[in-house]
Amino acid sequence: QTCVTDDEGVERCSGLFDMTQAQQQDWVQGQDKKGYTYCRNPTYPDTKIRGETIWCWTTNPEKFWEECMPIGVIVPECDSGYAVEQEELRTVLLITGYVIFGLAGLYLIACCCFANRIRLAIAVNKVATIFVKNHPAILVLPVVQALVCALWTLVWVISAAFLLSQVSADSVPKETFVSYAVAYGTSDTPGQCTGEWPQGLVWKDEENCIQDPDTLEWGCWKCAPPRMGFDWRFWVSYFVFLWNHALNVAVGQCVLAGACGIWFFTANQEKGNTAAIKTATVNALKYHLGSLAFGSFIIAVIQFIRTLMKYYEEQAKAQKNKIVVLILKIGQCIIWCLEKCVQYLNKNAYIQIALMGTNFCTSAKKAFFLILRNAIRFGVVAILGGVIEKIGMFFITGVTTAVGYLIFSALHPDLEPAVPVVIYFFLGYFISRLFTSVFSMAVDTTLQCFLACEEMELAVAGPEGFVPEPLESWLDTSKKAEDVEVEKQ
């Protein structure tokens, strides 16, 4: 093996091997330092040289031989030093790299194992895209919901502001206090004026100080009522607000699911020609409003409990009780997780209501067991749908912002585009949220329609059938349309 080195501190190998030590010393003085040299096997006969690997003589009189690193072997140390100097941090990065590599391997294995389900998820997304294409007016639904929500929120905020402003004069003590610490409190002791939330204000009335007859100290510090107060009237108003907001969301989801379901089960040759959105809206408001209100009531109750826990957390902070604050924070996290689970179950229950016409309890039960039987399918569709949603939001927001910037720069080259670009960005984000919310609900409804066809063995392909083309290969489409009509009857 050759050992090619440089002249910057690296020991250079000598080209002569069969020398005595004295001959080596004489030879070192005349060695051409720019020549290439060679290495020998670990053991050199008749010497004490016992290298762990190949070695060679060096041109350094102080060090006659040195082990070589064979060509093709990775050097364990960096000649120019490390970019990360701490050895512990390098170890952490190395372990992190192995973990990421292992996760990538698991991801590849999962993709191979769930290849069929991934292809099904892609087909479901294709069908949802066709539905949105055939009924583009469905994109107006979230806009209407947003306007209704904004109008309702505005009315509620005005009424809530009035209720919050009704602060009782007895909400804080009326007596005076000898020091600011007693009135306001310290870091670990609640004050007389700030012991409850919303906290009162502390002020000094120097003109009307009162002397304590026992301690003979003058008390000049007084409490002022807080700027807002909570009573049962506000809490009733707040619960009604939550209930109406949840009902607005539920109606929108049921209308969208109903429109997608009507479109899905319409004959292929008539898809896009039916008044699916109008029919779904009438069905939701005329036949399913009670079920939607009951599901919304459950969501509102959970959200109301979480708000109450936040209220009592603020009370515990005012009382300087850190343990209770921590317990309430953990409780809020648990209630938040419960809320997300119930919202997901409710969404699928609303789809069942729109497709099957059953009440909320029956629909929720069917949705739960449907998800349980097809957990992997729902999981894959949710993951793939989430990826598509994020890509869509990024693309719509980015394109809207870029096009807006180019148009503004072309029309007004002398003006600063910062503020308009920010407006374009939020406008693009709002549009992307509207589109992706519709698309996501269409995907979930399409999946339930597919599962209903699969479990009920109800699938007919072709122009007279209703199964969309991307899903034909996933269902048994051997039946004819008249056979399906007989079974339905």
CSV table of C-alpha atoms in Angstrom, one decimal:
chain,number,residue,atom,x,y,z
A,1,GLN,CA,0.0,0.0,0.0
A,2,THR,CA,1.2,3.5,-0.7
A,3,CYS,CA,1.1,6.2,1.9
A,4,VAL,CA,0.7,9.6,0.3
A,5,THR,CA,1.2,12.5,2.8
A,6,ASP,CA,1.8,16.2,2.8
A,7,ASP,CA,4.3,18.5,4.5
A,8,GLU,CA,2.1,20.0,7.1
A,9,GLY,CA,2.8,18.1,10.2
A,10,VAL,CA,2.3,14.6,8.9
A,11,GLU,CA,5.1,12.0,9.3
A,12,ARG,CA,6.5,11.1,5.9
A,13,CYS,CA,7.4,7.5,5.2
A,14,SER,CA,11.0,6.5,4.2
A,15,GLY,CA,11.5,4.4,1.0
A,16,LEU,CA,14.2,2.2,2.5
A,17,PHE,CA,13.4,-0.6,4.9
A,18,ASP,CA,16.4,-2.8,5.4
A,19,MET,CA,18.6,-0.3,7.4
A,20,THR,CA,20.1,-0.2,10.8
A,21,GLN,CA,19.2,2.7,13.0
A,22,ALA,CA,22.5,4.5,12.3
A,23,GLN,CA,22.0,4.1,8.6
A,24,GLN,CA,18.5,5.4,8.9
A,25,GLN,CA,19.8,8.5,10.6
A,26,ASP,CA,22.3,9.1,7.8
A,27,TRP,CA,19.7,8.5,5.2
A,28,VAL,CA,17.1,10.9,6.7
A,29,GLN,CA,19.4,13.8,6.0
A,30,GLY,CA,19.4,13.1,2.2
A,31,GLN,CA,15.8,12.0,1.8
A,32,ASP,CA,13.8,13.7,-0.9
A,33,LYS,CA,10.7,14.9,1.1
A,34,LYS,CA,8.5,15.1,-2.0
A,35,GLY,CA,8.8,11.5,-3.0
A,36,TYR,CA,6.2,8.8,-2.5
A,37,THR,CA,6.9,6.1,0.0
A,38,TYR,CA,5.7,2.6,0.9
A,39,CYS,CA,4.4,0.8,4.0
A,40,ARG,CA,5.3,-2.7,5.3
A,41,ASN,CA,3.5,-5.5,7.1
A,42,PRO,CA,2.9,-5.2,10.8
A,43,THR,CA,5.9,-7.3,12.0
A,44,TYR,CA,9.5,-6.5,10.9
A,45,PRO,CA,12.0,-9.3,11.4
A,46,ASP,CA,14.8,-9.0,13.9
A,47,THR,CA,13.4,-5.8,15.4
A,48,LYS,CA,11.1,-4.8,18.2
A,49,ILE,CA,8.6,-3.3,15.7
A,50,ARG,CA,5.2,-4.8,16.3
A,51,GLY,CA,2.6,-2.5,14.6
A,52,GLU,CA,-1.1,-3.1,14.9
A,53,THR,CA,-1.4,-2.4,11.1
A,54,ILE,CA,1.0,-1.6,8.2
A,55,TRP,CA,3.8,0.8,9.0
A,56,CYS,CA,6.8,2.5,7.4
A,57,TRP,CA,10.1,4.4,8.3
A,58,THR,CA,9.7,8.1,8.7
A,59,THR,CA,11.8,11.1,7.9
A,60,ASN,CA,11.6,12.3,11.5
A,61,PRO,CA,14.9,11.5,13.4
A,62,GLU,CA,12.9,11.5,16.6
A,63,LYS,CA,10.4,9.0,15.4
A,64,PHE,CA,11.8,6.3,13.1
A,65,TRP,CA,8.6,4.4,12.3
A,66,GLU,CA,4.9,5.1,12.2
A,67,GLU,CA,1.8,3.1,11.5
A,68,CYS,CA,0.1,3.9,8.1
A,69,MET,CA,-3.6,4.2,7.3
A,70,PRO,CA,-4.2,1.9,4.3
A,71,ILE,CA,-5.8,3.4,1.3
A,72,GLY,CA,-9.6,3.0,1.3
A,73,VAL,CA,-9.9,2.9,5.1
A,74,ILE,CA,-12.0,5.6,6.7
A,75,VAL,CA,-9.8,7.8,8.9
A,76,PRO,CA,-11.3,7.8,12.5
A,77,GLU,CA,-10.2,11.4,13.1
A,78,CYS,CA,-10.6,14.5,11.0
A,79,ASP,CA,-7.2,16.0,10.0
A,80,SER,CA,-8.7,19.5,9.9
A,81,GLY,CA,-10.8,19.1,13.1
A,82,TYR,CA,-14.5,18.7,13.6
A,83,ALA,CA,-17.3,21.1,12.8
A,84,VAL,CA,-18.9,20.1,16.1
A,85,GLU,CA,-16.2,20.3,18.7
A,86,GLN,CA,-18.0,18.6,21.6
A,87,GLU,CA,-17.6,14.9,21.5
A,88,GLU,CA,-20.9,14.4,23.5
A,89,LEU,CA,-22.8,16.4,20.9
A,90,ARG,CA,-21.2,14.5,18.1
A,91,THR,CA,-22.3,11.3,19.7
A,92,VAL,CA,-25.9,12.6,20.1
A,93,LEU,CA,-25.9,13.6,16.4
A,94,LEU,CA,-24.6,10.2,15.4
A,95,ILE,CA,-27.3,8.4,17.4
A,96,THR,CA,-29.9,10.8,16.0
A,97,GLY,CA,-28.8,10.0,12.5
A,98,TYR,CA,-29.2,6.3,13.3
A,99,VAL,CA,-32.7,6.9,14.7
A,100,ILE,CA,-33.7,8.9,11.6
A,101,PHE,CA,-32.3,6.2,9.4
A,102,GLY,CA,-34.2,3.6,11.3
A,103,LEU,CA,-37.5,5.6,11.1
A,104,ALA,CA,-36.9,6.0,7.4
A,105,GLY,CA,-36.6,2.2,7.1
A,106,LEU,CA,-39.8,1.7,9.1
A,107,TYR,CA,-41.5,4.2,6.8
A,108,LEU,CA,-40.3,2.3,3.8
A,109,ILE,CA,-41.5,-1.0,5.3
A,110,ALA,CA,-44.9,0.6,6.1
A,111,CYS,CA,-45.3,1.9,2.6
A,112,CYS,CA,-44.6,-1.6,1.2
A,113,CYS,CA,-47.0,-3.3,3.7
A,114,PHE,CA,-49.8,-0.7,3.2
A,115,ALA,CA,-49.3,-0.3,-0.6
A,116,ASN,CA,-52.8,-1.4,-1.4
A,117,ARG,CA,-54.4,0.9,1.2
A,118,ILE,CA,-52.3,3.8,0.0
A,119,ARG,CA,-53.5,3.2,-3.6
A,120,LEU,CA,-57.1,3.0,-2.2
A,121,ALA,CA,-56.5,6.4,-0.4
A,122,ILE,CA,-55.3,7.9,-3.7
A,123,ALA,CA,-58.4,6.6,-5.5
A,124,VAL,CA,-60.6,8.1,-2.8
A,125,ASN,CA,-58.9,11.5,-3.2
A,126,LYS,CA,-59.3,11.3,-6.9
A,127,VAL,CA,-63.1,10.7,-6.5
A,128,ALA,CA,-63.3,13.7,-4.1
A,129,THR,CA,-61.6,15.8,-6.6
A,130,ILE,CA,-64.1,14.8,-9.3
A,131,PHE,CA,-67.0,15.7,-6.9
A,132,VAL,CA,-65.6,19.2,-6.3
A,133,LYS,CA,-65.0,19.6,-10.0
A,134,ASN,CA,-68.6,18.6,-10.9
A,135,HIS,CA,-70.0,20.8,-8.1
A,136,PRO,CA,-67.7,23.9,-7.8
A,137,ALA,CA,-70.6,25.8,-6.0
A,138,ILE,CA,-69.9,23.7,-2.9
A,139,LEU,CA,-66.9,25.9,-2.3
A,140,VAL,CA,-69.3,28.7,-1.5
A,141,LEU,CA,-70.6,26.7,1.5
A,142,PRO,CA,-67.7,27.5,3.8
A,143,VAL,CA,-67.9,31.2,2.9
A,144,VAL,CA,-71.6,31.2,3.9
A,145,GLN,CA,-70.7,29.5,7.2
A,146,ALA,CA,-67.9,32.0,7.8
A,147,LEU,CA,-70.3,34.9,7.2
A,148,VAL,CA,-72.9,33.4,9.5
A,149,CYS,CA,-70.3,32.8,12.2
A,150,ALA,CA,-68.9,36.3,11.9
A,151,LEU,CA,-72.4,37.9,12.2
A,152,TRP,CA,-73.3,35.7,15.2
A,153,THR,CA,-70.0,36.3,16.9
A,154,LEU,CA,-70.4,40.1,16.4
A,155,VAL,CA,-73.9,40.0,18.0
A,156,TRP,CA,-72.6,37.9,20.9
A,157,VAL,CA,-69.6,40.0,21.5
A,158,ILE,CA,-71.8,43.1,21.9
A,159,SER,CA,-74.1,41.3,24.3
A,160,ALA,CA,-71.2,39.7,26.2
A,161,ALA,CA,-69.4,43.0,26.6
A,162,PHE,CA,-72.6,44.4,28.2
A,163,LEU,CA,-72.8,41.4,30.6
A,164,LEU,CA,-69.2,41.6,31.5
A,165,SER,CA,-69.4,45.3,32.3
A,166,GLN,CA,-72.0,44.6,35.0
A,167,VAL,CA,-69.5,44.5,37.9
A,168,SER,CA,-71.0,44.4,41.4
A,169,ALA,CA,-69.7,47.0,43.9
A,170,ASP,CA,-69.4,44.2,46.5
A,171,SER,CA,-66.8,42.3,44.4
A,172,VAL,CA,-63.9,43.8,46.4
A,173,PRO,CA,-63.5,44.8,50.1
A,174,LYS,CA,-64.5,48.3,51.1
A,175,GLU,CA,-62.1,48.8,54.0
A,176,THR,CA,-58.7,50.4,53.8
A,177,PHE,CA,-55.3,48.7,54.3
A,178,VAL,CA,-52.1,49.9,55.9
A,179,SER,CA,-49.7,48.8,53.1
A,180,TYR,CA,-49.6,48.1,49.4
A,181,ALA,CA,-48.4,44.5,50.1
A,182,VAL,CA,-51.5,43.8,52.2
A,183,ALA,CA,-53.8,45.2,49.5
A,184,TYR,CA,-52.1,43.8,46.4
A,185,GLY,CA,-50.3,40.8,47.8
A,186,THR,CA,-46.8,39.4,47.3
A,187,SER,CA,-45.3,36.7,45.1
A,188,ASP,CA,-46.6,33.9,47.4
A,189,THR,CA,-49.4,35.6,49.3
A,190,PRO,CA,-52.7,36.8,47.7
A,191,GLY,CA,-53.8,40.3,48.4
A,192,GLN,CA,-57.1,41.5,49.8
A,193,CYS,CA,-57.9,43.2,46.5
A,194,THR,CA,-56.5,40.6,44.2
A,195,GLY,CA,-57.4,37.3,45.8
A,196,GLU,CA,-60.1,36.5,43.2
A,197,TRP,CA,-60.1,36.7,39.5
A,198,PRO,CA,-60.9,39.0,37.8
A,199,GLN,CA,-58.6,40.9,40.1
A,200,GLY,CA,-59.5,44.3,41.6
A,201,LEU,CA,-57.3,47.3,41.4
A,202,VAL,CA,-55.3,48.9,44.2
A,203,TRP,CA,-55.0,52.7,44.8
A,204,LYS,CA,-53.9,55.0,47.5
A,205,ASP,CA,-56.4,57.5,48.9
A,206,GLU,CA,-54.2,59.9,50.8
A,207,GLU,CA,-57.0,62.4,51.6
A,208,ASN,CA,-59.2,59.8,53.4
A,209,CYS,CA,-56.8,57.7,55.4
A,210,ILE,CA,-58.2,55.8,58.3
A,211,GLN,CA,-56.3,55.0,61.5
A,212,ASP,CA,-56.5,51.5,62.8
A,213,PRO,CA,-57.6,51.8,66.5
A,214,ASP,CA,-55.7,48.7,67.5
A,215,THR,CA,-52.3,49.2,65.8
A,216,LEU,CA,-52.7,53.0,65.4
A,217,GLU,CA,-51.4,52.6,61.8
A,218,TRP,CA,-52.9,54.7,59.0
A,219,GLY,CA,-54.6,52.8,56.2
A,220,CYS,CA,-54.6,54.6,52.9
A,221,TRP,CA,-54.8,51.7,50.4
A,222,LYS,CA,-58.1,50.8,49.0
A,223,CYS,CA,-59.6,48.4,46.4
A,224,ALA,CA,-61.2,49.4,43.1
A,225,PRO,CA,-63.6,47.0,41.4
A,226,PRO,CA,-62.2,45.0,38.4
A,227,ARG,CA,-63.0,46.1,34.9
A,228,MET,CA,-65.2,43.0,34.2
A,229,GLY,CA,-67.2,40.4,36.2
A,230,PHE,CA,-68.6,37.0,35.5
A,231,ASP,CA,-72.0,35.9,36.6
A,232,TRP,CA,-74.6,33.3,35.6
A,233,ARG,CA,-75.9,35.5,32.8
A,234,PHE,CA,-72.6,35.6,31.1
A,235,TRP,CA,-72.0,31.8,31.4
A,236,VAL,CA,-75.5,31.1,29.9
A,237,SER,CA,-74.7,33.5,27.0
A,238,TYR,CA,-71.3,31.9,26.5
A,239,PHE,CA,-72.7,28.3,26.4
A,240,VAL,CA,-75.3,29.4,23.8
A,241,PHE,CA,-72.5,30.9,21.8
A,242,LEU,CA,-70.5,27.6,21.8
A,243,TRP,CA,-73.6,25.6,21.0
A,244,ASN,CA,-74.6,27.8,18.0
A,245,HIS,CA,-71.0,27.8,16.7
A,246,ALA,CA,-70.9,24.0,16.9
A,247,LEU,CA,-74.3,23.8,15.2
A,248,ASN,CA,-73.1,26.0,12.4
A,249,VAL,CA,-70.1,23.6,11.8
A,250,ALA,CA,-72.4,20.6,12.0
A,251,VAL,CA,-74.9,21.9,9.5
A,252,GLY,CA,-72.1,22.7,7.0
A,253,GLN,CA,-70.5,19.2,7.4
A,254,CYS,CA,-73.9,17.5,7.0
A,255,VAL,CA,-74.8,19.5,3.9
A,256,LEU,CA,-71.4,18.8,2.3
A,257,ALA,CA,-71.6,15.1,3.2
A,258,GLY,CA,-75.1,14.9,1.8
A,259,ALA,CA,-74.2,16.6,-1.4
A,260,CYS,CA,-71.2,14.3,-1.9
A,261,GLY,CA,-73.3,11.2,-1.1
A,262,ILE,CA,-76.1,12.2,-3.5
A,263,TRP,CA,-73.4,12.7,-6.2
A,264,PHE,CA,-71.7,9.4,-5.4
A,265,PHE,CA,-74.8,7.3,-5.8
A,266,THR,CA,-76.1,9.1,-8.9
A,267,ALA,CA,-75.6,7.3,-12.2
A,268,ASN,CA,-72.3,8.1,-13.8
A,269,GLN,CA,-74.0,9.5,-16.9
A,270,GLU,CA,-76.0,12.0,-14.8
A,271,LYS,CA,-73.2,13.0,-12.3
A,272,GLY,CA,-72.9,16.8,-12.2
A,273,ASN,CA,-76.4,17.4,-13.5
A,274,THR,CA,-78.3,16.9,-10.3
A,275,ALA,CA,-79.1,19.5,-7.7
A,276,ALA,CA,-77.1,17.7,-5.0
A,277,ILE,CA,-76.3,20.8,-2.9
A,278,LYS,CA,-79.9,22.0,-2.8
A,279,THR,CA,-81.2,18.6,-1.9
A,280,ALA,CA,-78.6,18.1,0.8
A,281,THR,CA,-79.3,21.5,2.3
A,282,VAL,CA,-83.1,20.8,2.5
A,283,ASN,CA,-82.5,17.4,4.0
A,284,ALA,CA,-80.1,18.8,6.6
A,285,LEU,CA,-82.4,21.6,7.7
A,286,LYS,CA,-85.7,19.8,7.4
A,287,TYR,CA,-84.9,16.3,8.6
A,288,HIS,CA,-81.6,16.2,10.5
A,289,LEU,CA,-81.5,19.5,12.4
A,290,GLY,CA,-82.4,17.8,15.7
A,291,SER,CA,-79.6,15.3,15.4
A,292,LEU,CA,-77.1,18.0,14.4
A,293,ALA,CA,-78.2,20.1,17.4
A,294,PHE,CA,-77.7,17.1,19.8
A,295,GLY,CA,-74.2,16.4,18.5
A,296,SER,CA,-73.4,20.1,18.7
A,297,PHE,CA,-74.7,20.2,22.3
A,298,ILE,CA,-72.1,17.5,23.3
A,299,ILE,CA,-69.3,19.5,21.7
A,300,ALA,CA,-70.5,22.7,23.5
A,301,VAL,CA,-70.6,20.9,26.8
A,302,ILE,CA,-67.0,19.7,26.5
A,303,GLN,CA,-65.8,23.1,25.4
A,304,PHE,CA,-67.7,24.8,28.2
A,305,ILE,CA,-66.1,22.4,30.8
A,306,ARG,CA,-62.6,23.3,29.4
A,307,THR,CA,-63.4,27.0,29.7
A,308,LEU,CA,-64.6,26.6,33.3
A,309,MET,CA,-61.3,24.8,34.1
A,310,LYS,CA,-59.4,27.7,32.6
A,311,TYR,CA,-61.5,30.1,34.8
A,312,TYR,CA,-60.7,28.2,37.9
A,313,GLU,CA,-57.1,28.1,36.9
A,314,GLU,CA,-57.1,31.9,36.9
A,315,GLN,CA,-58.7,31.8,40.3
A,316,ALA,CA,-55.9,29.5,41.6
A,317,LYS,CA,-53.3,31.8,40.2
A,318,ALA,CA,-54.9,34.7,42.1
A,319,GLN,CA,-54.7,32.6,45.2
A,320,LYS,CA,-51.0,31.7,44.5
A,321,ASN,CA,-51.9,28.0,44.5
A,322,LYS,CA,-49.4,26.5,42.1
A,323,ILE,CA,-50.4,22.9,42.7
A,324,VAL,CA,-54.1,23.5,41.7
A,325,VAL,CA,-52.9,25.5,38.7
A,326,LEU,CA,-50.9,22.5,37.5
A,327,ILE,CA,-53.7,20.1,38.1
A,328,LEU,CA,-56.1,22.3,36.1
A,329,LYS,CA,-53.6,22.7,33.3
A,330,ILE,CA,-53.4,18.9,33.0
A,331,GLY,CA,-57.1,18.6,33.1
A,332,GLN,CA,-57.5,21.1,30.3
A,333,CYS,CA,-55.1,19.1,28.1
A,334,ILE,CA,-57.1,15.9,28.8
A,335,ILE,CA,-60.4,17.7,28.0
A,336,TRP,CA,-58.8,19.1,24.8
A,337,CYS,CA,-57.9,15.6,23.6
A,338,LEU,CA,-61.4,14.4,24.4
A,339,GLU,CA,-62.8,17.3,22.5
A,340,LYS,CA,-60.7,16.4,19.4
A,341,CYS,CA,-61.8,12.8,19.6
A,342,VAL,CA,-65.5,13.7,19.9
A,343,GLN,CA,-65.2,16.2,17.1
A,344,TYR,CA,-63.8,13.5,14.8
A,345,LEU,CA,-66.5,11.0,15.8
A,346,ASN,CA,-69.2,13.6,15.4
A,347,LYS,CA,-67.9,14.5,11.9
A,348,ASN,CA,-68.2,10.8,10.8
A,349,ALA,CA,-71.6,10.6,12.6
A,350,TYR,CA,-72.9,13.6,10.5
A,351,ILE,CA,-71.7,11.7,7.4
A,352,GLN,CA,-73.7,8.7,8.5
A,353,ILE,CA,-76.7,10.9,9.2
A,354,ALA,CA,-76.5,12.4,5.7
A,355,LEU,CA,-76.0,9.0,4.0
A,356,MET,CA,-78.3,6.8,6.0
A,357,GLY,CA,-80.8,9.2,7.5
A,358,THR,CA,-80.5,7.7,11.0
A,359,ASN,CA,-80.5,9.7,14.3
A,360,PHE,CA,-77.4,11.0,16.0
A,361,CYS,CA,-76.9,8.2,18.5
A,362,THR,CA,-77.4,5.4,15.9
A,363,SER,CA,-75.1,7.3,13.5
A,364,ALA,CA,-72.4,7.8,16.1
A,365,LYS,CA,-72.5,4.1,17.0
A,366,LYS,CA,-72.3,3.1,13.4
A,367,ALA,CA,-69.5,5.5,12.7
A,368,PHE,CA,-67.5,4.3,15.7
A,369,PHE,CA,-67.7,0.7,14.7
A,370,LEU,CA,-67.1,1.5,11.1
A,371,ILE,CA,-63.9,3.3,12.1
A,372,LEU,CA,-63.0,0.4,14.3
A,373,ARG,CA,-63.4,-2.2,11.5
A,374,ASN,CA,-61.4,-0.1,9.0
A,375,ALA,CA,-58.9,1.6,11.3
A,376,ILE,CA,-56.0,1.2,9.0
A,377,ARG,CA,-57.9,2.5,6.0
A,378,PHE,CA,-59.1,5.6,7.9
A,379,GLY,CA,-55.6,6.1,9.2
A,380,VAL,CA,-54.0,6.0,5.8
A,381,VAL,CA,-56.6,8.2,4.2
A,382,ALA,CA,-56.2,10.7,7.1
A,383,ILE,CA,-52.4,10.8,6.7
A,384,LEU,CA,-52.5,11.1,2.9
A,385,GLY,CA,-55.3,13.6,3.1
A,386,GLY,CA,-53.3,15.7,5.6
A,387,VAL,CA,-50.3,15.7,3.3
A,388,ILE,CA,-52.4,16.7,0.3
A,389,GLU,CA,-54.1,19.4,2.4
A,390,LYS,CA,-50.8,20.9,3.5
A,391,ILE,CA,-49.4,20.9,0.0
A,392,GLY,CA,-52.6,22.5,-1.3
A,393,MET,CA,-52.5,25.2,1.3
A,394,PHE,CA,-48.8,25.9,0.6
A,395,PHE,CA,-49.4,26.0,-3.2
A,396,ILE,CA,-52.6,28.2,-3.1
A,397,THR,CA,-51.1,30.6,-0.5
A,398,GLY,CA,-47.8,30.9,-2.3
A,399,VAL,CA,-49.3,31.3,-5.8
A,400,THR,CA,-51.8,33.9,-4.6
A,401,THR,CA,-49.0,35.9,-2.8
A,402,ALA,CA,-46.6,35.7,-5.8
A,403,VAL,CA,-49.3,36.7,-8.4
A,404,GLY,CA,-50.5,39.5,-6.2
A,405,TYR,CA,-47.0,40.8,-5.8
A,406,LEU,CA,-46.3,40.7,-9.6
A,407,ILE,CA,-49.6,42.5,-10.4
A,408,PHE,CA,-49.0,45.2,-7.8
A,409,SER,CA,-45.4,45.7,-8.9
A,410,ALA,CA,-46.5,46.1,-12.5
A,411,LEU,CA,-49.3,48.5,-11.7
A,412,HIS,CA,-47.5,50.5,-9.0
A,413,PRO,CA,-43.8,50.2,-9.5
A,414,ASP,CA,-43.1,53.3,-7.4
A,415,LEU,CA,-44.9,52.0,-4.2
A,416,GLU,CA,-43.7,49.8,-1.5
A,417,PRO,CA,-45.4,46.3,-1.9
A,418,ALA,CA,-45.0,45.1,1.7
A,419,VAL,CA,-48.5,45.8,3.0
A,420,PRO,CA,-50.3,44.5,-0.1
A,421,VAL,CA,-48.2,41.3,-0.1
A,422,VAL,CA,-49.2,40.7,3.5
A,423,ILE,CA,-52.8,41.1,2.5
A,424,TYR,CA,-52.4,38.8,-0.5
A,425,PHE,CA,-50.8,36.2,1.8
A,426,PHE,CA,-53.7,36.2,4.3
A,427,LEU,CA,-56.2,36.2,1.4
A,428,GLY,CA,-54.5,33.2,-0.1
A,429,TYR,CA,-54.4,31.4,3.2
A,430,PHE,CA,-58.1,32.0,3.7
A,431,ILE,CA,-58.9,30.7,0.3
A,432,SER,CA,-56.7,27.6,0.8
A,433,ARG,CA,-58.5,26.9,4.1
A,434,LEU,CA,-61.9,27.1,2.5
A,435,PHE,CA,-60.9,24.8,-0.4
A,436,THR,CA,-59.0,22.2,1.8
A,437,SER,CA,-61.9,22.0,4.3
A,438,VAL,CA,-64.3,21.2,1.6
A,439,PHE,CA,-61.9,18.7,0.0
A,440,SER,CA,-61.2,17.0,3.3
A,441,MET,CA,-64.9,16.5,4.1
A,442,ALA,CA,-65.4,15.2,0.5
A,443,VAL,CA,-62.6,12.6,1.0
A,444,ASP,CA,-64.1,11.4,4.3
A,445,THR,CA,-67.6,11.1,2.8
A,446,THR,CA,-66.2,9.3,-0.3
A,447,LEU,CA,-64.5,6.8,2.0
A,448,GLN,CA,-67.7,6.1,3.9
A,449,CYS,CA,-69.6,5.7,0.6
A,450,PHE,CA,-67.0,3.2,-0.6
A,451,LEU,CA,-67.2,1.2,2.6
A,452,ALA,CA,-71.0,1.2,2.5
A,453,CYS,CA,-70.8,-0.2,-1.1
A,454,GLU,CA,-68.3,-2.8,0.0
A,455,GLU,CA,-70.1,-4.0,3.1
A,456,MET,CA,-73.6,-3.9,1.5
A,457,GLU,CA,-72.2,-5.4,-1.8
A,458,LEU,CA,-73.8,-2.5,-3.6
A,459,ALA,CA,-71.7,-1.5,-6.6
A,460,VAL,CA,-72.5,-1.0,-10.3
A,461,ALA,CA,-70.0,0.3,-12.8
A,462,GLY,CA,-70.5,1.7,-16.3
A,463,PRO,CA,-72.6,4.6,-17.6
A,464,GLU,CA,-75.7,3.2,-15.9
A,465,GLY,CA,-73.9,2.4,-12.7
A,466,PHE,CA,-72.8,4.9,-10.0
A,467,VAL,CA,-69.4,3.8,-9.0
A,468,PRO,CA,-66.8,6.4,-10.0
A,469,GLU,CA,-64.1,5.2,-12.3
A,470,PRO,CA,-61.2,5.4,-9.8
A,471,LEU,CA,-63.0,3.0,-7.4
A,472,GLU,CA,-64.2,0.5,-10.0
A,473,SER,CA,-61.2,-1.8,-9.5
A,474,TRP,CA,-61.8,-1.8,-5.7
A,475,LEU,CA,-65.4,-3.0,-5.7
A,476,ASP,CA,-67.2,-6.0,-7.1
A,477,THR,CA,-69.0,-4.3,-10.0
A,478,SER,CA,-70.3,-7.6,-11.6
A,479,LYS,CA,-73.9,-6.8,-10.7
A,480,LYS,CA,-76.2,-5.0,-13.0
A,481,ALA,CA,-78.2,-1.9,-12.2
A,482,GLU,CA,-81.6,-3.8,-12.1
A,483,ASP,CA,-80.1,-6.3,-9.6
A,484,VAL,CA,-79.1,-3.5,-7.3
A,485,GLU,CA,-82.5,-1.9,-7.5
A,486,VAL,CA,-84.2,-5.2,-6.5
A,487,GLU,CA,-81.9,-5.6,-3.5
A,488,LYS,CA,-82.5,-2.0,-2.4
A,489,GLN,CA,-86.2,-2.5,-2.5
